[in-house]
Each structure stands twice: as C-alpha cells, then as structure tokens.
CSV table of C-alpha atoms in Angstrom, one decimal:
chain,number,residue,atom,x,y,z
A,184,MET,CA,19.3,-15.3,58.6
A,185,LYS,CA,20.3,-14.6,55.1
A,186,ARG,CA,17.3,-16.3,53.7
A,187,LEU,CA,15.0,-14.3,55.9
A,188,THR,CA,16.5,-11.1,54.6
A,189,GLU,CA,16.0,-12.3,51.1
A,190,GLN,CA,12.4,-13.1,51.8
A,191,THR,CA,11.8,-9.7,53.4
A,192,SER,CA,13.4,-8.0,50.4
A,193,LEU,CA,11.1,-10.0,48.0
A,194,LEU,CA,8.0,-9.1,50.0
A,195,PHE,CA,9.1,-5.4,50.0
A,196,ILE,CA,9.6,-5.5,46.3
A,197,ILE,CA,6.0,-7.0,45.8
A,198,ILE,CA,4.4,-4.4,48.0
A,199,LEU,CA,6.2,-1.6,46.1
A,200,MET,CA,5.1,-3.1,42.7
A,201,VAL,CA,1.4,-3.4,43.9
A,202,SER,CA,1.4,0.1,45.4
A,203,SER,CA,2.9,1.6,42.3
A,204,PHE,CA,0.4,-0.2,40.1
A,205,LEU,CA,-2.5,1.1,42.2
A,206,ALA,CA,-1.1,4.6,42.0
A,207,ILE,CA,-0.8,4.4,38.2
A,208,SER,CA,-4.4,3.0,38.0
A,209,CYS,CA,-5.7,5.9,40.1
A,210,GLN,CA,-4.0,8.5,38.0
A,211,THR,CA,-5.3,7.0,34.8
A,212,GLU,CA,-8.8,7.1,36.3
A,213,ILE,CA,-8.5,10.8,37.1
A,214,ALA,CA,-7.2,11.6,33.6
A,215,GLU,CA,-10.0,9.7,32.0
A,216,ASN,CA,-12.6,11.5,34.2
A,217,LYS,CA,-11.1,14.8,33.1
A,218,ASP,CA,-11.3,13.7,29.5
A,219,ALA,CA,-15.0,12.9,29.9
A,220,ASP,CA,-15.8,16.1,31.6
A,221,SER,CA,-14.1,18.7,29.5
A,222,PRO,CA,-15.4,19.3,25.9
A,223,LYS,CA,-12.7,19.3,23.3
A,224,SER,CA,-12.9,18.5,19.7
A,225,ILE,CA,-12.1,19.4,16.1
A,226,ASN,CA,-15.4,20.2,14.5
A,227,SER,CA,-14.4,20.9,10.9
A,228,PHE,CA,-11.2,20.5,8.9
A,229,ILE,CA,-10.9,21.9,5.3
A,230,ILE,CA,-8.1,22.3,2.9
A,231,THR,CA,-9.4,25.5,1.1
A,232,SER,CA,-8.5,26.5,-2.5
A,233,ALA,CA,-8.2,30.1,-1.2
A,234,LEU,CA,-5.2,29.3,1.0
A,235,ASN,CA,-3.8,26.4,-1.0
A,236,SER,CA,-4.2,27.1,-4.7
A,237,GLY,CA,-0.5,27.3,-5.1
A,238,GLN,CA,-0.2,23.8,-4.0
A,239,GLY,CA,-2.7,22.5,-6.6
A,240,ILE,CA,-5.9,22.6,-4.5
A,241,THR,CA,-8.5,23.6,-7.1
A,242,SER,CA,-11.6,23.4,-4.9
A,243,ASP,CA,-12.3,23.1,-1.1
A,244,CYS,CA,-11.5,19.6,0.2
A,245,ALA,CA,-13.4,18.9,3.4
A,246,GLY,CA,-12.3,16.3,6.0
A,247,VAL,CA,-14.5,13.3,6.6
A,248,PHE,CA,-14.7,12.5,10.3
A,249,ASN,CA,-14.8,9.0,11.6
A,250,GLY,CA,-14.2,8.9,15.4
A,251,ASN,CA,-10.8,10.3,16.0
A,252,SER,CA,-9.7,10.0,12.3
A,253,ILE,CA,-10.1,12.8,9.7
A,254,SER,CA,-9.7,11.7,6.1
A,255,ILE,CA,-9.3,14.1,3.1
A,256,SER,CA,-8.9,13.4,-0.6
A,257,VAL,CA,-7.1,16.0,-2.7
A,258,PRO,CA,-6.4,16.1,-6.4
A,259,PHE,CA,-3.6,13.7,-7.4
A,260,ASN,CA,-1.2,16.4,-8.5
A,261,ALA,CA,-1.5,18.5,-5.4
A,262,ASN,CA,1.6,19.2,-3.4
A,263,VAL,CA,0.6,17.7,0.1
A,264,SER,CA,3.9,18.5,1.6
A,265,ASN,CA,2.9,22.1,2.3
A,266,LEU,CA,-0.8,22.6,3.1
A,267,THR,CA,-2.5,25.1,5.3
A,268,PRO,CA,-5.8,23.7,6.7
A,269,THR,CA,-8.7,25.7,8.1
A,270,PHE,CA,-10.4,24.2,11.1
A,271,THR,CA,-12.9,24.9,13.9
A,272,LEU,CA,-12.4,23.8,17.5
A,273,THR,CA,-14.1,23.2,20.8
A,274,GLY,CA,-11.4,23.6,23.4
A,275,GLN,CA,-8.5,25.9,24.3
A,276,SER,CA,-5.8,25.0,21.8
A,277,VAL,CA,-4.5,22.4,19.3
A,278,LYS,CA,-0.9,21.2,18.7
A,279,ILE,CA,1.0,18.7,16.7
A,280,GLY,CA,3.5,17.4,19.3
A,281,THR,CA,4.5,20.6,21.0
A,282,ILE,CA,3.9,22.9,18.1
A,283,PRO,CA,0.8,25.1,18.4
A,284,GLN,CA,-1.5,25.0,15.3
A,285,LEU,CA,-3.5,28.0,14.1
A,286,SER,CA,-6.4,27.6,11.7
A,287,GLY,CA,-5.6,29.1,8.3
A,288,VAL,CA,-2.0,30.0,9.3
A,289,SER,CA,0.0,26.8,10.3
A,290,SER,CA,1.1,24.8,7.3
A,291,ASN,CA,2.3,21.2,7.5
A,292,ASP,CA,3.6,18.3,5.5
A,293,PHE,CA,0.7,15.9,5.1
A,294,THR,CA,2.6,13.2,3.1
A,295,THR,CA,1.8,10.8,6.0
A,296,ILE,CA,-0.7,10.8,8.8
A,297,LEU,CA,-0.4,13.7,11.3
A,298,THR,CA,-1.8,13.7,14.8
A,299,TYR,CA,-3.6,16.9,16.0
A,300,THR,CA,-4.0,17.1,19.8
A,301,VAL,CA,-6.8,19.3,21.1
A,302,TYR,CA,-6.4,20.6,24.7
A,303,ALA,CA,-9.3,21.6,26.9
A,304,SER,CA,-8.9,24.4,29.5
A,305,ASP,CA,-8.2,21.8,32.3
A,306,GLY,CA,-5.3,20.4,30.3
A,307,SER,CA,-7.1,17.2,29.2
A,308,SER,CA,-6.6,16.3,25.5
A,309,ARG,CA,-7.9,14.3,22.6
A,310,ASP,CA,-5.9,13.1,19.5
A,311,TYR,CA,-7.1,13.3,15.9
A,312,ASP,CA,-5.3,11.5,13.1
A,313,VAL,CA,-5.5,13.5,10.0
A,314,ASN,CA,-4.7,11.7,6.7
A,315,ILE,CA,-4.7,13.3,3.2
A,316,ASN,CA,-4.9,10.7,0.5
A,317,GLY,CA,-4.3,7.0,1.1
A,318,ASN,CA,-8.1,6.7,1.4
A,319,ALA,CA,-9.9,3.4,0.7
A,320,LEU,CA,-12.8,4.1,-1.7
A,321,GLY,CA,-14.3,0.6,-2.0
A,322,TRP,CA,-14.1,-2.6,-4.0
A,323,ILE,CA,-15.8,-4.2,-7.0
A,324,GLY,CA,-17.0,-7.8,-7.4
A,325,GLY,CA,-19.4,-9.9,-5.2
A,326,GLY,CA,-22.1,-10.3,-7.9
A,327,SER,CA,-23.4,-6.8,-8.3
A,328,ASN,CA,-22.3,-3.4,-9.7
A,329,GLY,CA,-20.9,-0.4,-7.8
A,330,TRP,CA,-18.0,0.4,-5.5
A,331,LYS,CA,-18.7,-1.3,-2.1
A,332,THR,CA,-17.4,-0.7,1.3
A,333,GLY,CA,-18.6,-3.8,3.1
A,334,ALA,CA,-16.7,-7.0,3.9
A,335,ALA,CA,-15.1,-8.8,1.0
A,336,PRO,CA,-17.3,-11.5,-0.7
A,337,PHE,CA,-15.0,-14.5,-0.2
A,338,ARG,CA,-17.1,-16.4,-2.8
A,339,GLN,CA,-16.0,-17.8,-6.1
A,340,PRO,CA,-18.9,-17.8,-8.5
A,341,ASN,CA,-18.7,-17.2,-12.2
A,342,ASP,CA,-21.5,-14.7,-12.9
A,343,TYR,CA,-20.1,-11.7,-14.8
A,344,GLN,CA,-20.0,-9.3,-11.8
A,345,SER,CA,-17.9,-11.6,-9.6
A,346,PHE,CA,-14.3,-12.7,-9.5
A,347,ASN,CA,-12.8,-16.1,-8.7
A,348,GLN,CA,-9.2,-15.4,-7.6
A,349,ALA,CA,-8.5,-12.4,-9.8
A,350,TRP,CA,-4.7,-12.0,-9.3
A,351,TYR,CA,-3.9,-9.2,-11.7
A,352,ALA,CA,-5.7,-6.0,-12.5
A,353,PHE,CA,-4.8,-3.3,-15.2
A,354,VAL,CA,-6.4,0.1,-15.9
A,355,ASP,CA,-6.5,2.0,-19.2
A,356,SER,CA,-6.3,5.7,-19.8
A,357,SER,CA,-10.2,6.0,-19.6
A,358,GLY,CA,-10.2,4.4,-16.2
A,359,ASN,CA,-11.6,1.1,-17.4
A,360,ILE,CA,-10.4,-1.9,-15.2
A,361,TYR,CA,-9.2,-5.2,-16.7
A,362,ALA,CA,-8.9,-8.1,-14.3
A,363,ALA,CA,-7.3,-11.6,-15.0
A,364,ASP,CA,-9.9,-13.6,-13.3
A,365,THR,CA,-7.7,-16.7,-13.0
A,366,GLY,CA,-10.1,-19.2,-11.4
A,367,ASN,CA,-12.8,-18.4,-14.0
A,368,HIS,CA,-10.5,-18.6,-17.0
A,369,ARG,CA,-11.5,-15.2,-18.3
A,370,ILE,CA,-10.6,-11.5,-18.5
A,371,CYS,CA,-13.2,-9.2,-17.0
A,372,LYS,CA,-13.7,-5.5,-17.9
A,373,TRP,CA,-15.3,-2.9,-15.5
A,374,ASN,CA,-15.6,0.9,-16.0
A,375,SER,CA,-14.5,3.5,-13.5
A,376,SER,CA,-18.1,3.8,-12.0
A,377,GLY,CA,-17.7,0.2,-10.9
A,378,THR,CA,-20.1,-1.3,-13.6
A,379,ALA,CA,-19.2,-4.7,-15.0
A,380,LEU,CA,-19.0,-4.5,-18.7
A,381,GLY,CA,-18.4,-8.2,-19.5
A,382,TRP,CA,-15.7,-10.8,-19.9
A,383,ILE,CA,-13.8,-12.4,-22.8
A,384,GLY,CA,-12.6,-16.0,-23.3
A,385,GLY,CA,-14.7,-19.2,-23.2
A,386,GLY,CA,-14.1,-20.1,-26.8
A,387,SER,CA,-15.9,-17.2,-28.6
A,388,ASN,CA,-15.4,-13.6,-29.4
A,389,GLY,CA,-17.1,-10.6,-27.8
A,390,TRP,CA,-17.6,-9.3,-24.3
A,391,LYS,CA,-20.1,-11.5,-22.4
A,392,THR,CA,-22.4,-10.7,-19.6
A,393,VAL,CA,-23.6,-14.2,-18.9
A,394,SER,CA,-22.2,-16.7,-16.3
A,395,GLY,CA,-19.2,-18.7,-17.4
A,396,PRO,CA,-17.2,-20.0,-19.1
A,397,ALA,CA,-18.3,-23.5,-18.2
A,398,SER,CA,-14.6,-24.7,-18.4
A,399,SER,CA,-11.1,-23.7,-19.4
A,400,GLY,CA,-10.0,-24.2,-22.9
A,401,THR,CA,-6.9,-24.5,-25.0
A,402,ASP,CA,-8.2,-23.0,-28.3
A,403,TYR,CA,-7.2,-19.5,-29.2
A,404,MET,CA,-10.3,-17.8,-27.9
A,405,SER,CA,-10.1,-19.5,-24.4
A,406,PHE,CA,-8.0,-19.2,-21.3
A,407,TYR,CA,-6.8,-21.8,-19.1
B,33,MET,CA,6.4,-3.4,-21.6
B,34,ASP,CA,8.4,-0.2,-22.4
B,35,SER,CA,7.4,2.7,-24.7
B,36,SER,CA,9.4,1.0,-27.6
B,37,GLY,CA,7.3,-2.2,-27.3
B,38,ASN,CA,10.1,-4.2,-25.7
B,39,ILE,CA,8.7,-7.0,-23.4
B,40,TYR,CA,10.2,-7.6,-20.0
B,41,VAL,CA,9.5,-11.0,-18.2
B,42,ALA,CA,10.2,-11.9,-14.6
B,43,ASP,CA,11.7,-15.4,-15.0
B,44,PHE,CA,10.8,-16.5,-11.5
B,45,ALA,CA,12.5,-19.8,-11.3
B,46,ASN,CA,15.6,-18.8,-13.3
B,47,HIS,CA,16.2,-15.7,-11.1
B,48,ARG,CA,16.5,-13.3,-13.9
B,49,ILE,CA,14.7,-10.6,-15.9
B,50,CYS,CA,14.5,-11.3,-19.7
B,51,LYS,CA,14.0,-8.8,-22.4
B,52,TRP,CA,12.5,-9.4,-25.8
B,53,ASP,CA,11.9,-6.9,-28.6
B,54,SER,CA,8.5,-6.3,-30.3
B,55,SER,CA,9.4,-8.6,-33.1
B,56,GLY,CA,9.8,-11.5,-30.6
B,57,ASN,CA,13.6,-11.5,-30.6
B,58,ALA,CA,15.3,-12.3,-27.3
B,59,ILE,CA,17.7,-9.6,-26.3
B,60,GLY,CA,19.1,-11.0,-23.1
B,61,TRP,CA,18.6,-11.1,-19.4
B,62,ILE,CA,19.8,-9.3,-16.2
B,63,GLY,CA,20.7,-10.7,-12.8
B,64,GLY,CA,23.1,-13.4,-11.6
B,65,GLY,CA,25.6,-10.8,-10.3
B,66,TYR,CA,26.3,-9.4,-13.8
B,67,SER,CA,26.4,-5.8,-14.6
B,68,SER,CA,25.2,-5.9,-18.3
B,69,TRP,CA,22.7,-7.8,-20.4
B,70,GLN,CA,23.6,-11.6,-20.7
B,71,THR,CA,22.8,-14.1,-23.3
B,72,GLY,CA,24.2,-17.2,-21.6
B,73,SER,CA,22.3,-19.8,-19.7
B,74,ALA,CA,20.5,-19.0,-16.6
B,75,ILE,CA,22.2,-18.7,-13.1
B,76,SER,CA,21.4,-19.5,-9.5
B,77,SER,CA,19.8,-17.0,-7.2
B,78,GLY,CA,21.8,-14.6,-5.0
B,79,SER,CA,21.5,-11.9,-2.5
B,80,GLY,CA,23.9,-9.4,-3.9
B,81,TYR,CA,22.4,-6.2,-5.4
B,82,ARG,CA,23.0,-7.5,-9.0
B,83,SER,CA,21.2,-10.8,-8.3
B,84,PHE,CA,17.6,-12.0,-7.8
B,85,LYS,CA,15.9,-14.7,-5.8
B,86,ASN,CA,12.6,-15.5,-7.4
B,87,PRO,CA,11.8,-12.2,-9.1
B,88,ILE,CA,8.0,-12.1,-9.6
B,89,ASN,CA,7.1,-8.8,-11.2
B,90,VAL,CA,8.8,-6.2,-13.4
B,91,PHE,CA,7.9,-2.5,-14.4
B,92,VAL,CA,9.8,-0.2,-16.8
B,93,ASP,CA,9.3,3.5,-16.4
B,94,SER,CA,9.5,6.3,-19.1
B,95,SER,CA,13.2,6.9,-18.4
B,96,LYS,CA,14.1,3.3,-19.1
B,97,LYS,CA,14.6,2.2,-15.5
B,98,ILE,CA,13.6,-1.4,-14.7
B,99,TYR,CA,12.0,-2.1,-11.3
B,100,VAL,CA,11.8,-5.6,-10.1
B,101,SER,CA,9.9,-7.2,-7.1
B,102,ASP,CA,12.6,-9.6,-5.9
B,103,TYR,CA,10.1,-11.8,-4.0
B,104,GLU,CA,12.4,-14.1,-1.8
B,105,ASN,CA,14.9,-11.3,-1.2
B,106,GLN,CA,12.3,-9.0,0.4
B,107,ARG,CA,13.2,-6.0,-1.7
B,108,VAL,CA,12.5,-4.0,-4.9
B,109,CYS,CA,15.4,-3.6,-7.2
B,110,LYS,CA,16.2,-0.8,-9.7
B,111,TRP,CA,18.2,-1.3,-12.9
B,112,ASN,CA,19.4,0.8,-15.8
B,113,ASP,CA,17.8,-0.7,-19.0
B,114,VAL,CA,20.5,1.0,-21.2
B,115,SER,CA,23.6,-0.4,-19.4
B,116,GLY,CA,22.0,-3.5,-17.9
B,117,ASP,CA,23.5,-2.7,-14.6
B,118,ALA,CA,21.9,-2.6,-11.1
B,119,ILE,CA,21.4,0.7,-9.4
B,120,GLY,CA,20.3,-0.4,-6.0
B,121,TRP,CA,17.4,-1.8,-4.0
B,122,ILE,CA,14.8,-0.5,-1.5
B,123,GLY,CA,13.4,-2.2,1.7
B,124,GLY,CA,15.3,-3.7,4.6
B,125,GLY,CA,14.1,-1.2,7.2
B,126,SER,CA,15.8,2.0,5.9
B,127,ASP,CA,15.5,4.8,3.3
B,128,GLY,CA,17.6,5.1,0.1
B,129,TRP,CA,18.7,2.9,-2.8
B,130,LYS,CA,21.1,0.4,-1.3
B,131,THR,CA,23.8,-1.8,-2.9
B,132,GLY,CA,24.5,-4.2,-0.1
B,133,SER,CA,23.2,-7.7,0.3
B,134,ALA,CA,19.4,-8.3,0.6
B,135,PRO,CA,17.8,-8.1,4.1
B,136,THR,CA,18.1,-11.4,5.9
B,137,ALA,CA,15.4,-10.8,8.5
B,138,TYR,CA,11.7,-10.2,8.0
B,139,ALA,CA,10.3,-7.1,9.7
B,140,THR,CA,6.9,-5.3,9.7
B,141,ASP,CA,8.1,-1.7,9.9
B,142,TYR,CA,7.0,0.7,7.1
B,143,ARG,CA,10.3,0.3,5.3
B,144,SER,CA,10.4,-3.4,5.2
B,145,MET,CA,8.6,-5.4,2.6
B,146,TYR,CA,7.8,-9.2,2.9
B,147,GLN,CA,7.6,-11.0,-0.3
B,148,PRO,CA,6.9,-8.0,-2.6
B,149,ARG,CA,4.5,-8.9,-5.5
B,150,GLY,CA,3.0,-6.4,-7.9
B,151,LEU,CA,4.6,-3.1,-8.5
B,152,HIS,CA,3.9,0.1,-10.4
B,153,VAL,CA,5.7,3.4,-11.0
B,154,ASP,CA,3.5,6.5,-11.5
B,155,GLY,CA,4.3,9.6,-13.7
B,156,SER,CA,5.9,11.4,-10.7
B,157,GLY,CA,8.3,8.5,-10.1
B,158,TYR,CA,6.5,7.2,-7.0
B,159,ILE,CA,6.9,3.4,-6.6
B,160,TYR,CA,3.9,1.3,-5.4
B,161,VAL,CA,4.6,-2.2,-4.1
B,162,ALA,CA,2.0,-4.8,-3.2
B,163,THR,CA,2.7,-7.3,-0.5
B,164,SER,CA,-0.1,-9.6,0.7
B,165,THR,CA,-1.7,-7.2,3.2
B,166,ARG,CA,-0.2,-3.8,2.3
B,167,VAL,CA,0.5,-1.4,-0.5
B,168,TYR,CA,3.7,0.5,0.0
B,169,LYS,CA,4.7,3.9,-1.6
B,170,TRP,CA,8.3,5.0,-2.0
B,171,ASP,CA,9.5,8.2,-3.7
B,172,SER,CA,12.1,8.2,-6.5
B,173,SER,CA,14.9,8.8,-4.0
B,174,GLY,CA,14.1,5.6,-2.3
B,175,ASN,CA,12.5,7.2,0.7
B,176,ALA,CA,9.4,5.4,2.1
B,177,VAL,CA,6.2,7.5,2.2
B,178,GLY,CA,4.3,4.9,4.1
B,179,TRP,CA,1.8,2.0,3.5
B,180,ILE,CA,-1.9,1.7,3.2
B,181,GLY,CA,-4.2,-1.1,4.5
B,182,GLY,CA,-4.6,-2.5,8.0
B,183,GLY,CA,-8.2,-1.3,8.4
B,184,THR,CA,-7.5,2.5,8.4
B,185,ASN,CA,-7.1,5.3,5.9
B,186,GLY,CA,-3.9,7.2,5.2
B,187,TRP,CA,-0.2,6.5,4.4
B,188,LYS,CA,1.2,5.1,7.6
B,189,LYS,CA,4.7,5.0,9.0
B,190,THR,CA,3.7,2.8,11.8
B,191,ASP,CA,5.1,-0.7,12.6
B,192,ALA,CA,2.1,-3.1,12.8
B,193,PRO,CA,1.5,-6.8,12.4
B,194,ASN,CA,0.4,-7.9,9.0
B,195,ILE,CA,-3.3,-8.7,9.3
B,196,TRP,CA,-5.3,-10.4,6.6
B,197,ALA,CA,-8.7,-8.8,6.8
B,198,SER,CA,-11.8,-8.4,4.7
B,199,ASP,CA,-13.1,-4.9,5.5
B,200,TYR,CA,-12.7,-2.3,2.7
B,201,LYS,CA,-9.7,-0.6,4.3
B,202,SER,CA,-7.7,-3.8,4.5
B,203,PHE,CA,-6.1,-6.1,2.1
B,204,TYR,CA,-6.3,-9.9,2.1
B,205,SER,CA,-4.1,-11.4,-0.6
B,206,VAL,CA,-3.0,-8.7,-2.9
B,207,TRP,CA,-0.9,-9.7,-5.9
B,208,SER,CA,-0.9,-6.7,-8.2
B,209,VAL,CA,-1.2,-2.9,-7.9
B,210,VAL,CA,-1.7,-0.3,-10.7
B,211,VAL,CA,-2.1,3.5,-10.5
B,212,ASP,CA,-3.9,5.5,-13.2
B,213,SER,CA,-3.2,8.9,-14.4
B,214,SER,CA,-5.6,10.4,-11.8
B,215,GLY,CA,-3.9,8.8,-9.0
B,216,TYR,CA,-6.4,6.0,-8.2
B,217,ILE,CA,-4.8,2.9,-6.9
B,218,TYR,CA,-6.2,-0.4,-7.8
B,219,SER,CA,-5.2,-3.8,-6.5
B,220,ALA,CA,-6.4,-7.2,-7.3
B,221,ASP,CA,-7.2,-8.9,-4.0
B,222,GLY,CA,-7.4,-12.5,-5.3
B,223,ILE,CA,-8.7,-14.9,-2.6
B,224,SER,CA,-11.2,-12.3,-1.2
B,225,GLY,CA,-12.9,-12.0,-4.6
B,226,ARG,CA,-12.5,-8.3,-5.3
B,227,ILE,CA,-10.7,-5.4,-6.9
B,228,THR,CA,-10.0,-2.5,-4.5
B,229,LYS,CA,-9.8,1.1,-5.2
B,230,TRP,CA,-7.9,3.8,-3.2
B,231,LYS,CA,-6.8,7.3,-3.7
C-alpha cells in the first residue's frame, strides 16, 4: 500500500513537471511572437561634443551597430563615467533596468557595458549592449600590411610581415610597435598604420625587409 | 625600467624581483616575506602578500610603485620602491588592495586573474593585465573596471569561461600588454601569430 502511494506521488510529480514545462514553453512562444510583431529598435546612438564637451568629448562620437551591440570609441582622456548620449528610437520607451532614459538628458557611467532595453507599445522589448571603449580594432601580421579584422593567421613563416610566436610587444611615443619575434630570432618594427618597417638581428646591422634570418646566432648582432 | 634608469627583473624561479642601477650594480631584491630590499640569497615561494610564487613580469610607474604579475599566485602585487615593502595585491574575486594570502581557487569572474602575465600601468594609474585569453583593467584604488576579449567589444564585468579564439575580438595566447599615450592597447598574441590593437 505504501509503495503504491509512493508510485502515485511520483507519477503526480512527473505530470506536474511536464505540464509546467509545457506552460513555460507556450509563454515563451507568445513572447517571441510579440517580439517579432512589434517594431522596437535604437536607430542611432551618438555622444555629442555639444552635450559632453565638459567630459573631454571634442567631436561627435557615433555608435557602430552590430546586431544588438553598439560600440563607441571616444578620446582616451574623456571621462566616460558621466556621459549624456543622444539617440533615436523606434518604440515606446527605453530603460536601463527600471530607470527610464531620455535622449540628450539622461547621463550614465559608461565605464563598463550598459544594457539599454527598448520597449514597444505592446510591452515586448529588445536589449542593446552599449560599450564605450574596449573596442577591438584589429591585428597585424599574417604576411601583409594593415590592421586586419579576420581570423588569426596561425602560421609561423619568417617573411618580414609575419610573426612566429611574438611573445612581447612594446610601443614608442610615436606609436611605432616593436615585437620580440621569438621563433624568428628577431625584433620587428611596425608603424601605427600597421605597415611593417623591417626587422633587426640575423648577424648584420640595419632594418631588413627580406625573409629571415636563416637561423639563430650567438654573435652580438644576432638573437637566439 | 624606471625614470632613473634602474632596471627591474622578475626572477621567476627565485620568486623575487631584483633591482639593478643603470651602471649595472645590483641593489637588491624584494619578496620572500621581507618588508625591505634584501641582498641575501634567494628564498622559496610563498602566498603571503610580501612573497611571490613565480613572478613573471614587473612594471614601475612614475611614482615609484612596483607592480608584479605573481604568476602562480593568480594575483598582481604592488610594492613601494622606496621602502621595499609590499602594499597589497589585486585579484581573487574582489575589489581593493589586499594584504591576505593569495587566492587558492581559480575563478573566471571579472575580478579573478588566472596566471597573470604581461602588465602595464598607464598615465592615469590604470593597471592592464594580460592573462592568456583576456586583458583586465583595474583602477589605481584596486577596483576592477572589467576585461576585454571573448569575442565581443567593451569592458565586461561578466563571468565567462576562458575561450581561446582566433577572431579579432578574442585573444589566444597573450603574454604581454602595453598601452600608449593615446590609450591604444597592444598585445602580443604569440601562438596565433599576431599583435592586436584595442582602444
């Protein structure tokens, strides 16, 4: 008898779980439909110099949209902890958490990513992650000049525009980049535009733009 | 190197930071639980705030504070160059300069750093620390600003698994980080064959 009761309770629990799962699934479906039906978006997002010059914003900085993320670069010395963005919306309102946001009025601390939620008239919503600074600009290497935004090369050639396990980089006051290209036994120099200027080492003086060196060395003009 | 031309070396296997002057004279070392510059033989590693366990990188700022990536203690330590005493360390899942023992557990939250490698302090006192897959930023009070990497833009305060990735918003095997006077952040991403640039 006791066993029967246990089995009944177990069955009851399973039924309860299945039905609540179905209920949750249904609700999600309805919410998603609402999302799809009601237009809501942030259409532009700008940190203007007019409203933010006191924070070191010397010219207008526009947000770059990528799906639900908005990335903005502002001058290095700007105070990002108190900025007032200007934005345009499709939808009824926008909030951060529960706090309503007004274009050109509401100021926020943008030290880290902030999530703006746009609400449509039917109550459905869409999140945008806004980041100021902390933006990836690209990488150098891979056998050609320029800052690239594709996947990393994962090759170890010794032409002058590639790296073979460069473990350390240094930058001078003019923005030139010096890399210790360990696997290639050389020091490489690039300028801030992402142009390879050459490498030193290999047993002779001067910045070189050929492949090499052929091997490591122990003389005073080589690296090991 | 500091502004006077003194040279600081992270003596990885001796668990200490050595200082030499510009003429090549050894001045001493810090670590080993001591609170001043030492000239004796090297010591063993430790987890107290005045010790190191495989320190791997060192930076000296303009106010003569020494920052050390304490690799196997999962923290970044700050010392006073003048007195040779430790100030505290950051990491371990909370804000602020701490003087307790090193964190014992490894975590992926934005205030924990696993095997910190390269580090740099900019003109405003912000501390940038490279781990393999992230670059962390801390303010001079020891409060975490966030981390970059992981395939998205922005300084993040999220807890996420460390992912080694090759897209341009991710890091693969970063060993060094340096920040120029315009705020550009460069890191040498060794195995993936590139130098990355962020702002």
